[in-house]
């Protein structure tokens, strides 16, 4: 305790090793945790705002106004980034950091340093706890901070910062994200240059469809039509692959959107499944599997044209991911449409293909999909049908 009280431990400034040591001390000696939190918060606040930490109600509390704000990149950008990271990493659960986030931390979203902006995005979402009861002040702070984060999430010039923002928006914030202005911002993420960011954006939007269907569903239908146009009309192989992956995500996230479009969707997927590019075929197989689980009853009418292509994908020795996707999709198709045993009869070579592949397949995940597919397809009399 004397070391903490006299700030000897902080005489050289905070470091990752020091933070880790303090975290371990607080964990092993809980009685020291409040003192560690107080000293560490003072140190971090001094780095980020130029003054010791204080909370509303504290006699020494003064707002964190721009006049006493240190430069946004700090004297040492690495130290600034460490201070921001520590706020989200260290155990400050008993401390009210709401005003510090709103008045000090979010200002660093305007920093020129990419790492600082990224750490702010992650830390803000870790520290914010949306109110479970009628706490209007906390709700207002959450709304303000999320508004600033969404601006960064769609407009930051660095895709890793946008990724950090979007990947931090978990279900805790759905009540705020489902508001129209925030949804408008999220739909802009579907045009992000980074495919990973488009995936996260579409996943969040699909999650919010149940909370605000009046706004989300019409916009998702427009996104669905755009994906279909890309898959049918664009020759770029990367665009086709990404569109197929996004189609699968959209189908999984919002069944209600795709139901009126099952016909055009499956026709587009069947057309693209004939592609000689294994990555496109793998993505299309995944989307077909999602569509089968969303609306298997309508797919029964397409099994005659769909099943031969799926069976053909099982023979492709050039791509293990395509074969694995083929077996997984075969199982999902049969399970969702109750089209059992018939595939063995209509495609007599199917059982032989699966049995031969099981014997020589060395990839455990593919073997599991093979065995699962055979179990879903069902048992039949091999002597009656004169197959293996």
Tab-separated table of C-alpha atoms in Angstrom:
chain	number	residue	atom	x	y	z
A	1	UNK	CA	0.000	0.000	0.000
A	2	UNK	CA	2.703	2.621	0.740
A	3	UNK	CA	4.027	2.130	-2.791
A	4	UNK	CA	0.582	2.877	-4.181
A	5	UNK	CA	-0.156	5.788	-1.858
A	6	UNK	CA	3.144	7.523	-2.653
A	7	UNK	CA	2.769	6.805	-6.384
A	8	UNK	CA	6.280	5.311	-6.455
A	9	UNK	CA	5.038	2.599	-8.810
A	10	UNK	CA	3.944	5.274	-11.303
A	11	UNK	CA	7.091	7.380	-11.121
A	12	UNK	CA	8.231	6.132	-14.545
A	13	UNK	CA	4.767	6.286	-16.043
A	14	UNK	CA	2.410	3.370	-16.730
A	15	UNK	CA	3.534	0.398	-18.785
A	16	UNK	CA	1.844	-2.816	-19.861
A	17	UNK	CA	3.864	-4.829	-17.337
A	18	UNK	CA	2.859	-2.467	-14.529
A	19	UNK	CA	-0.824	-2.612	-15.522
A	20	UNK	CA	-0.710	-6.429	-15.635
A	21	UNK	CA	0.950	-6.520	-12.203
A	22	UNK	CA	-1.667	-4.188	-10.702
A	23	UNK	CA	-4.451	-6.295	-12.189
A	24	UNK	CA	-2.952	-9.407	-10.586
A	25	UNK	CA	-2.565	-7.670	-7.202
A	26	UNK	CA	-6.178	-6.474	-7.307
A	27	UNK	CA	-7.323	-9.979	-8.157
A	28	UNK	CA	-5.317	-11.681	-5.405
A	29	UNK	CA	-5.842	-8.992	-2.732
A	30	UNK	CA	-9.368	-7.587	-3.267
A	31	UNK	CA	-9.004	-5.183	-0.326
A	32	UNK	CA	-6.363	-3.257	-2.289
A	33	UNK	CA	-8.461	-3.005	-5.462
A	34	UNK	CA	-10.206	0.324	-4.581
A	35	UNK	CA	-6.853	1.976	-3.869
A	36	UNK	CA	-5.349	0.591	-7.087
A	37	UNK	CA	-8.371	1.780	-9.072
A	38	UNK	CA	-8.150	5.277	-7.591
A	39	UNK	CA	-4.407	5.697	-8.233
A	40	UNK	CA	-4.579	4.166	-11.696
A	41	UNK	CA	-7.567	6.278	-12.740
A	42	UNK	CA	-5.746	9.422	-11.612
A	43	UNK	CA	-2.726	8.413	-13.678
A	44	UNK	CA	-4.777	7.574	-16.782
A	45	UNK	CA	-6.905	10.700	-16.461
A	46	UNK	CA	-3.776	12.849	-16.189
A	47	UNK	CA	-2.448	11.339	-19.403
A	48	UNK	CA	-5.742	11.781	-21.279
A	49	UNK	CA	-7.153	14.994	-19.838
A	50	UNK	CA	-4.299	16.722	-18.038
A	51	UNK	CA	-5.876	16.425	-14.580
A	52	UNK	CA	-6.652	13.715	-11.966
A	53	UNK	CA	-9.812	11.685	-12.282
A	54	UNK	CA	-13.007	12.859	-10.604
A	55	UNK	CA	-16.649	11.773	-10.796
A	56	UNK	CA	-19.821	13.911	-10.612
A	57	UNK	CA	-20.590	14.517	-6.934
A	58	UNK	CA	-16.892	14.576	-6.023
A	59	UNK	CA	-15.929	17.986	-4.478
A	60	UNK	CA	-12.958	18.232	-6.865
A	61	UNK	CA	-15.060	17.409	-9.946
A	62	UNK	CA	-14.873	19.810	-12.885
A	63	UNK	CA	-16.099	19.000	-16.405
A	64	UNK	CA	-13.529	17.720	-18.852
A	65	UNK	CA	-13.759	20.747	-21.104
A	66	UNK	CA	-11.634	21.253	-24.231
A	67	UNK	CA	-9.605	23.951	-22.456
A	68	UNK	CA	-7.919	21.434	-20.184
A	69	UNK	CA	-7.787	18.667	-22.796
A	70	UNK	CA	-4.328	17.507	-23.796
A	71	UNK	CA	-3.464	17.214	-27.538
A	72	UNK	CA	-5.452	14.406	-29.152
A	73	UNK	CA	-2.352	12.441	-30.049
A	74	UNK	CA	-0.755	13.155	-26.682
A	75	UNK	CA	2.927	13.811	-26.113
A	76	UNK	CA	3.437	10.080	-26.701
A	77	UNK	CA	0.795	8.387	-28.939
A	78	UNK	CA	1.821	4.949	-27.675
A	79	UNK	CA	1.311	6.023	-24.049
A	80	UNK	CA	-2.054	7.563	-24.951
A	81	UNK	CA	-3.148	4.358	-26.686
A	82	UNK	CA	-2.006	2.301	-23.659
A	83	UNK	CA	-3.983	4.556	-21.295
A	84	UNK	CA	-7.137	4.167	-23.381
A	85	UNK	CA	-6.619	0.411	-23.697
A	86	UNK	CA	-6.139	0.103	-19.918
A	87	UNK	CA	-9.495	1.785	-19.254
A	88	UNK	CA	-11.219	-1.033	-21.110
A	89	UNK	CA	-8.958	-3.831	-19.924
A	90	UNK	CA	-8.579	-3.128	-16.191
A	91	UNK	CA	-11.303	-3.913	-13.626
A	92	UNK	CA	-13.085	-0.588	-13.131
A	93	UNK	CA	-16.552	-2.093	-12.654
A	94	UNK	CA	-17.188	-0.253	-9.376
A	95	UNK	CA	-16.262	3.132	-10.906
A	96	UNK	CA	-18.673	5.397	-12.754
A	97	UNK	CA	-16.820	6.332	-15.943
A	98	UNK	CA	-19.866	7.579	-17.872
A	99	UNK	CA	-18.964	11.287	-17.802
A	100	UNK	CA	-15.297	10.561	-18.456
A	101	UNK	CA	-16.269	8.623	-21.595
A	102	UNK	CA	-18.578	11.381	-22.840
A	103	UNK	CA	-16.452	14.405	-21.988
A	104	UNK	CA	-12.931	13.095	-22.498
A	105	UNK	CA	-12.574	9.710	-24.149
A	106	UNK	CA	-14.764	10.167	-27.242
A	107	UNK	CA	-12.785	13.282	-28.206
A	108	UNK	CA	-9.922	10.975	-29.109
A	109	UNK	CA	-12.027	9.633	-31.985
A	110	UNK	CA	-10.778	12.742	-33.816
A	111	UNK	CA	-7.133	11.778	-33.290
A	112	UNK	CA	-4.889	11.451	-36.347
A	113	UNK	CA	-3.399	8.281	-34.875
A	114	UNK	CA	-5.102	5.113	-36.183
A	115	UNK	CA	-4.241	3.000	-33.144
A	116	UNK	CA	-5.688	5.606	-30.762
A	117	UNK	CA	-8.986	5.780	-32.681
A	118	UNK	CA	-9.200	1.996	-32.692
A	119	UNK	CA	-8.551	1.718	-28.941
A	120	UNK	CA	-11.166	4.417	-28.223
A	121	UNK	CA	-13.814	2.542	-30.214
A	122	UNK	CA	-13.146	-0.739	-28.390
A	123	UNK	CA	-12.852	0.858	-24.937
A	124	UNK	CA	-15.993	2.993	-25.224
A	125	UNK	CA	-18.162	-0.018	-26.093
A	126	UNK	CA	-16.589	-2.056	-23.274
A	127	UNK	CA	-17.225	0.616	-20.662
A	128	UNK	CA	-20.703	1.662	-21.776
A	129	UNK	CA	-23.495	-0.236	-20.078
A	130	UNK	CA	-26.903	0.693	-21.539
A	131	UNK	CA	-29.484	1.269	-18.797
A	132	UNK	CA	-31.710	-1.621	-17.813
A	133	UNK	CA	-34.150	0.743	-16.087
A	134	UNK	CA	-35.385	4.275	-16.729
A	135	UNK	CA	-32.083	6.104	-16.429
A	136	UNK	CA	-32.541	8.935	-18.900
A	137	UNK	CA	-29.100	10.448	-18.339
A	138	UNK	CA	-27.243	7.190	-19.002
A	139	UNK	CA	-29.476	6.535	-22.010
A	140	UNK	CA	-28.647	9.978	-23.397
A	141	UNK	CA	-24.906	9.408	-22.914
A	142	UNK	CA	-25.104	6.009	-24.634
A	143	UNK	CA	-26.982	7.562	-27.546
A	144	UNK	CA	-24.418	10.373	-27.902
A	145	UNK	CA	-21.421	8.048	-27.780
A	146	UNK	CA	-22.954	5.512	-30.176
A	147	UNK	CA	-23.786	8.301	-32.594
A	148	UNK	CA	-20.119	9.348	-32.666
A	149	UNK	CA	-18.953	5.748	-32.962
A	150	UNK	CA	-21.252	5.085	-35.921
A	151	UNK	CA	-19.892	8.133	-37.717
A	152	UNK	CA	-16.397	6.677	-37.314
A	153	UNK	CA	-17.693	3.217	-38.241
A	154	UNK	CA	-18.801	4.386	-41.687
A	155	UNK	CA	-16.436	7.266	-42.461
A	156	UNK	CA	-13.027	6.533	-40.924
A	157	UNK	CA	-10.375	6.319	-43.674
A	158	UNK	CA	-8.820	3.220	-42.087
A	159	UNK	CA	-10.793	-0.006	-42.558
A	160	UNK	CA	-9.344	-1.542	-39.359
A	161	UNK	CA	-10.830	1.299	-37.301
A	162	UNK	CA	-14.207	0.819	-38.986
A	163	UNK	CA	-13.895	-2.898	-38.272
A	164	UNK	CA	-13.125	-2.227	-34.589
A	165	UNK	CA	-16.226	-0.046	-34.257
A	166	UNK	CA	-18.613	-2.421	-36.019
A	167	UNK	CA	-17.347	-5.575	-34.301
A	168	UNK	CA	-17.838	-3.885	-30.909
A	169	UNK	CA	-21.560	-3.209	-31.463
A	170	UNK	CA	-22.993	-6.258	-29.731
A	171	UNK	CA	-26.547	-7.006	-28.612
A	172	UNK	CA	-26.282	-4.692	-25.576
A	173	UNK	CA	-26.773	-1.727	-27.896
A	174	UNK	CA	-29.605	-3.112	-30.041
A	175	UNK	CA	-32.202	-0.820	-28.494
A	176	UNK	CA	-30.210	2.207	-29.647
A	177	UNK	CA	-29.051	0.732	-32.952
A	178	UNK	CA	-32.642	-0.055	-33.968
A	179	UNK	CA	-33.483	3.645	-34.121
A	180	UNK	CA	-33.945	4.932	-37.666
A	181	UNK	CA	-30.986	7.337	-37.748
A	182	UNK	CA	-28.629	4.635	-36.531
A	183	UNK	CA	-30.056	2.104	-38.977
A	184	UNK	CA	-29.440	4.518	-41.837
A	185	UNK	CA	-25.793	4.669	-40.807
A	186	UNK	CA	-25.566	0.883	-40.543
A	187	UNK	CA	-26.948	0.402	-44.049
A	188	UNK	CA	-24.047	2.510	-45.335
A	189	UNK	CA	-21.720	-0.247	-44.095
A	190	UNK	CA	-23.097	-2.510	-46.842
A	191	UNK	CA	-21.105	-0.352	-49.269
A	192	UNK	CA	-17.852	-0.591	-47.304
A	193	UNK	CA	-14.768	-1.383	-49.385
A	194	UNK	CA	-13.839	-4.091	-46.865
A	195	UNK	CA	-15.771	-7.340	-47.260
A	196	UNK	CA	-15.288	-8.179	-43.557
A	197	UNK	CA	-16.934	-4.894	-42.596
A	198	UNK	CA	-19.860	-5.549	-44.936
A	199	UNK	CA	-20.307	-8.954	-43.289
A	200	UNK	CA	-20.410	-7.430	-39.795
A	201	UNK	CA	-22.771	-4.661	-40.929
A	202	UNK	CA	-25.189	-7.114	-42.533
A	203	UNK	CA	-25.073	-9.363	-39.452
A	204	UNK	CA	-26.005	-6.427	-37.193
A	205	UNK	CA	-28.804	-5.295	-39.526
A	206	UNK	CA	-30.239	-8.806	-39.714
A	207	UNK	CA	-30.206	-8.943	-35.922
A	208	UNK	CA	-32.148	-5.673	-35.754
A	209	UNK	CA	-34.846	-6.782	-38.200
A	210	UNK	CA	-37.034	-8.031	-35.356
A	211	UNK	CA	-36.710	-4.779	-33.419
A	212	UNK	CA	-37.598	-2.395	-36.236
A	213	UNK	CA	-39.046	-4.435	-39.127
A	214	UNK	CA	-40.895	-1.472	-40.646
A	215	UNK	CA	-37.595	0.185	-41.570
A	216	UNK	CA	-35.208	-2.762	-41.840
A	217	UNK	CA	-37.161	-5.165	-44.059
A	218	UNK	CA	-37.757	-2.825	-47.050
A	219	UNK	CA	-34.093	-1.801	-47.032
A	220	UNK	CA	-32.966	-5.422	-46.774
A	221	UNK	CA	-35.146	-6.303	-49.769
A	222	UNK	CA	-33.339	-3.614	-51.745
A	223	UNK	CA	-29.995	-5.062	-50.597
A	224	UNK	CA	-31.170	-8.548	-51.637
A	225	UNK	CA	-32.063	-7.353	-55.138
A	226	UNK	CA	-28.657	-5.667	-55.451
A	227	UNK	CA	-26.926	-8.919	-54.499
A	228	UNK	CA	-28.974	-10.844	-57.059
A	229	UNK	CA	-28.026	-8.316	-59.743
A	230	UNK	CA	-24.344	-8.683	-58.900
A	231	UNK	CA	-24.493	-12.471	-59.002
A	232	UNK	CA	-26.406	-12.523	-62.307
A	233	UNK	CA	-24.788	-9.682	-64.226
A	234	UNK	CA	-21.270	-9.014	-62.896
A	235	UNK	CA	-18.381	-11.053	-64.308
A	236	UNK	CA	-15.883	-10.273	-61.551
A	237	UNK	CA	-15.266	-13.523	-59.650
A	238	UNK	CA	-14.462	-11.809	-56.346
A	239	UNK	CA	-17.717	-9.837	-56.432
A	240	UNK	CA	-19.655	-13.036	-57.135
A	241	UNK	CA	-18.019	-14.873	-54.247
A	242	UNK	CA	-18.589	-12.029	-51.794
A	243	UNK	CA	-22.192	-11.591	-52.958
A	244	UNK	CA	-22.896	-15.300	-52.413
A	245	UNK	CA	-21.459	-15.102	-48.895
A	246	UNK	CA	-23.525	-11.992	-48.125
A	247	UNK	CA	-26.595	-13.695	-49.569
A	248	UNK	CA	-26.130	-16.565	-47.121
A	249	UNK	CA	-25.809	-14.119	-44.219
A	250	UNK	CA	-28.904	-12.208	-45.304
A	251	UNK	CA	-30.925	-15.414	-45.599
A	252	UNK	CA	-29.784	-16.579	-42.159
A	253	UNK	CA	-30.468	-13.231	-40.502
A	254	UNK	CA	-33.886	-12.419	-41.940
A	255	UNK	CA	-36.055	-15.246	-43.246
A	256	UNK	CA	-39.017	-12.921	-43.741
A	257	UNK	CA	-37.181	-10.887	-46.378
A	258	UNK	CA	-36.312	-13.770	-48.663
A	259	UNK	CA	-39.576	-15.729	-48.673
A	260	UNK	CA	-41.158	-13.839	-51.641
A	261	UNK	CA	-37.876	-14.168	-53.590
A	262	UNK	CA	-37.084	-17.867	-53.143
A	263	UNK	CA	-37.567	-18.554	-56.870
A	264	UNK	CA	-35.186	-15.879	-58.208
A	265	UNK	CA	-32.678	-16.607	-55.420
A	266	UNK	CA	-32.453	-20.351	-56.065
A	267	UNK	CA	-32.299	-19.863	-59.839
A	268	UNK	CA	-29.405	-17.438	-59.413
A	269	UNK	CA	-27.645	-19.802	-57.014
A	270	UNK	CA	-28.093	-22.792	-59.337
A	271	UNK	CA	-26.646	-20.775	-62.213
A	272	UNK	CA	-23.600	-19.766	-60.178
A	273	UNK	CA	-23.135	-23.252	-58.725
A	274	UNK	CA	-22.079	-24.335	-62.222
A	275	UNK	CA	-19.041	-22.058	-61.938
A	276	UNK	CA	-15.684	-23.742	-62.381
A	277	UNK	CA	-14.244	-21.507	-59.651
A	278	UNK	CA	-14.257	-23.586	-56.420
A	279	UNK	CA	-14.435	-20.514	-54.146
A	280	UNK	CA	-17.600	-19.251	-55.829
A	281	UNK	CA	-19.120	-22.739	-55.754
A	282	UNK	CA	-18.274	-23.103	-52.044
A	283	UNK	CA	-19.938	-19.775	-51.217
A	284	UNK	CA	-22.995	-20.662	-53.296
A	285	UNK	CA	-23.311	-24.052	-51.590
A	286	UNK	CA	-23.298	-22.287	-48.215
A	287	UNK	CA	-26.063	-19.923	-49.366
A	288	UNK	CA	-28.128	-22.870	-50.653
A	289	UNK	CA	-27.795	-24.551	-47.268
A	290	UNK	CA	-29.020	-21.394	-45.523
A	291	UNK	CA	-31.940	-21.135	-47.951
A	292	UNK	CA	-32.858	-24.764	-47.311
A	293	UNK	CA	-33.094	-24.140	-43.572
A	294	UNK	CA	-35.073	-20.935	-44.125
A	295	UNK	CA	-37.653	-22.378	-46.534
A	296	UNK	CA	-37.143	-26.045	-47.359
A	297	UNK	CA	-40.719	-26.576	-48.537
A	298	UNK	CA	-40.234	-24.379	-51.626
A	299	UNK	CA	-36.915	-25.974	-52.550
A	300	UNK	CA	-38.489	-29.392	-53.128
A	301	UNK	CA	-39.570	-28.152	-56.578
A	302	UNK	CA	-35.935	-27.463	-57.515
A	303	UNK	CA	-34.360	-30.685	-56.273
A	304	UNK	CA	-34.173	-32.270	-59.743
A	305	UNK	CA	-31.943	-29.475	-61.037
A	306	UNK	CA	-30.191	-28.758	-57.737
A	307	UNK	CA	-29.237	-32.220	-56.521
A	308	UNK	CA	-27.062	-33.261	-59.528
A	309	UNK	CA	-24.943	-30.131	-59.071
A	310	UNK	CA	-24.521	-30.797	-55.345
A	311	UNK	CA	-23.577	-34.421	-56.028
A	312	UNK	CA	-21.064	-33.224	-58.634
A	313	UNK	CA	-19.430	-30.967	-56.024
A	314	UNK	CA	-18.704	-34.028	-53.862
A	315	UNK	CA	-16.374	-35.380	-56.561
A	316	UNK	CA	-14.173	-32.285	-56.783
A	317	UNK	CA	-10.769	-33.428	-55.524
A	318	UNK	CA	-9.204	-30.033	-56.237
A	319	UNK	CA	-10.929	-28.284	-53.318
A	320	UNK	CA	-11.485	-29.787	-49.877
A	321	UNK	CA	-13.533	-26.749	-48.765
A	322	UNK	CA	-15.895	-27.234	-51.715
A	323	UNK	CA	-16.356	-30.933	-50.887
A	324	UNK	CA	-16.998	-30.131	-47.237
A	325	UNK	CA	-19.539	-27.458	-48.199
A	326	UNK	CA	-21.125	-29.941	-50.624
A	327	UNK	CA	-21.652	-32.623	-47.964
A	328	UNK	CA	-22.939	-30.055	-45.465
A	329	UNK	CA	-25.372	-28.611	-47.999
A	330	UNK	CA	-26.541	-32.073	-49.075
A	331	UNK	CA	-27.441	-32.873	-45.464
A	332	UNK	CA	-29.225	-29.557	-44.929
A	333	UNK	CA	-31.169	-29.907	-48.190
A	334	UNK	CA	-32.355	-33.418	-47.430
A	335	UNK	CA	-33.182	-32.603	-43.813
A	336	UNK	CA	-35.148	-29.454	-44.673
A	337	UNK	CA	-37.083	-30.930	-47.602
A	338	UNK	CA	-37.562	-34.459	-46.130
A	339	UNK	CA	-36.170	-35.714	-49.439
A	340	UNK	CA	-34.774	-38.861	-47.828
A	341	UNK	CA	-33.639	-42.068	-49.619
A	342	UNK	CA	-34.720	-40.629	-53.005
A	343	UNK	CA	-31.246	-39.140	-53.689
A	344	UNK	CA	-29.756	-42.650	-53.473
A	345	UNK	CA	-32.307	-43.949	-55.956
A	346	UNK	CA	-32.084	-41.072	-58.444
A	347	UNK	CA	-28.298	-40.977	-58.198
A	348	UNK	CA	-27.151	-44.599	-57.772
A	349	UNK	CA	-23.506	-43.532	-57.706
A	350	UNK	CA	-24.044	-41.296	-54.641
A	351	UNK	CA	-23.683	-43.986	-51.979
A	352	UNK	CA	-20.583	-45.356	-53.676
A	353	UNK	CA	-19.041	-41.877	-53.817
A	354	UNK	CA	-19.640	-41.249	-50.117
A	355	UNK	CA	-18.418	-44.688	-48.983
A	356	UNK	CA	-15.277	-44.456	-51.108
A	357	UNK	CA	-14.533	-40.927	-49.864
A	358	UNK	CA	-15.017	-41.896	-46.212
A	359	UNK	CA	-12.297	-44.549	-46.589
A	360	UNK	CA	-9.657	-42.208	-47.979
A	361	UNK	CA	-10.625	-38.822	-46.531
A	362	UNK	CA	-8.063	-37.584	-44.008
A	363	UNK	CA	-9.683	-34.269	-43.024
A	364	UNK	CA	-11.716	-34.897	-39.860
A	365	UNK	CA	-14.265	-32.125	-40.487
A	366	UNK	CA	-15.097	-33.505	-43.964
A	367	UNK	CA	-15.449	-37.039	-42.601
A	368	UNK	CA	-17.927	-35.759	-40.019
A	369	UNK	CA	-19.992	-34.072	-42.735
A	370	UNK	CA	-19.942	-37.300	-44.798
A	371	UNK	CA	-21.171	-39.422	-41.909
A	372	UNK	CA	-23.790	-36.837	-40.992
A	373	UNK	CA	-25.025	-36.692	-44.600
A	374	UNK	CA	-25.305	-40.469	-44.829
A	375	UNK	CA	-27.299	-40.541	-41.598
A	376	UNK	CA	-29.668	-37.809	-42.781
A	377	UNK	CA	-30.160	-39.405	-46.206
A	378	UNK	CA	-31.649	-42.460	-44.500
A	379	UNK	CA	-31.382	-46.217	-44.825
A	380	UNK	CA	-32.656	-48.323	-47.727
A	381	UNK	CA	-32.377	-51.912	-48.964
A	382	UNK	CA	-29.215	-52.124	-51.123
A	383	UNK	CA	-30.225	-55.473	-52.605
A	384	UNK	CA	-33.614	-54.206	-53.688
A	385	UNK	CA	-32.059	-51.236	-55.466
A	386	UNK	CA	-28.921	-53.117	-56.540
A	387	UNK	CA	-26.455	-50.668	-55.092
A	388	UNK	CA	-23.549	-51.197	-52.681
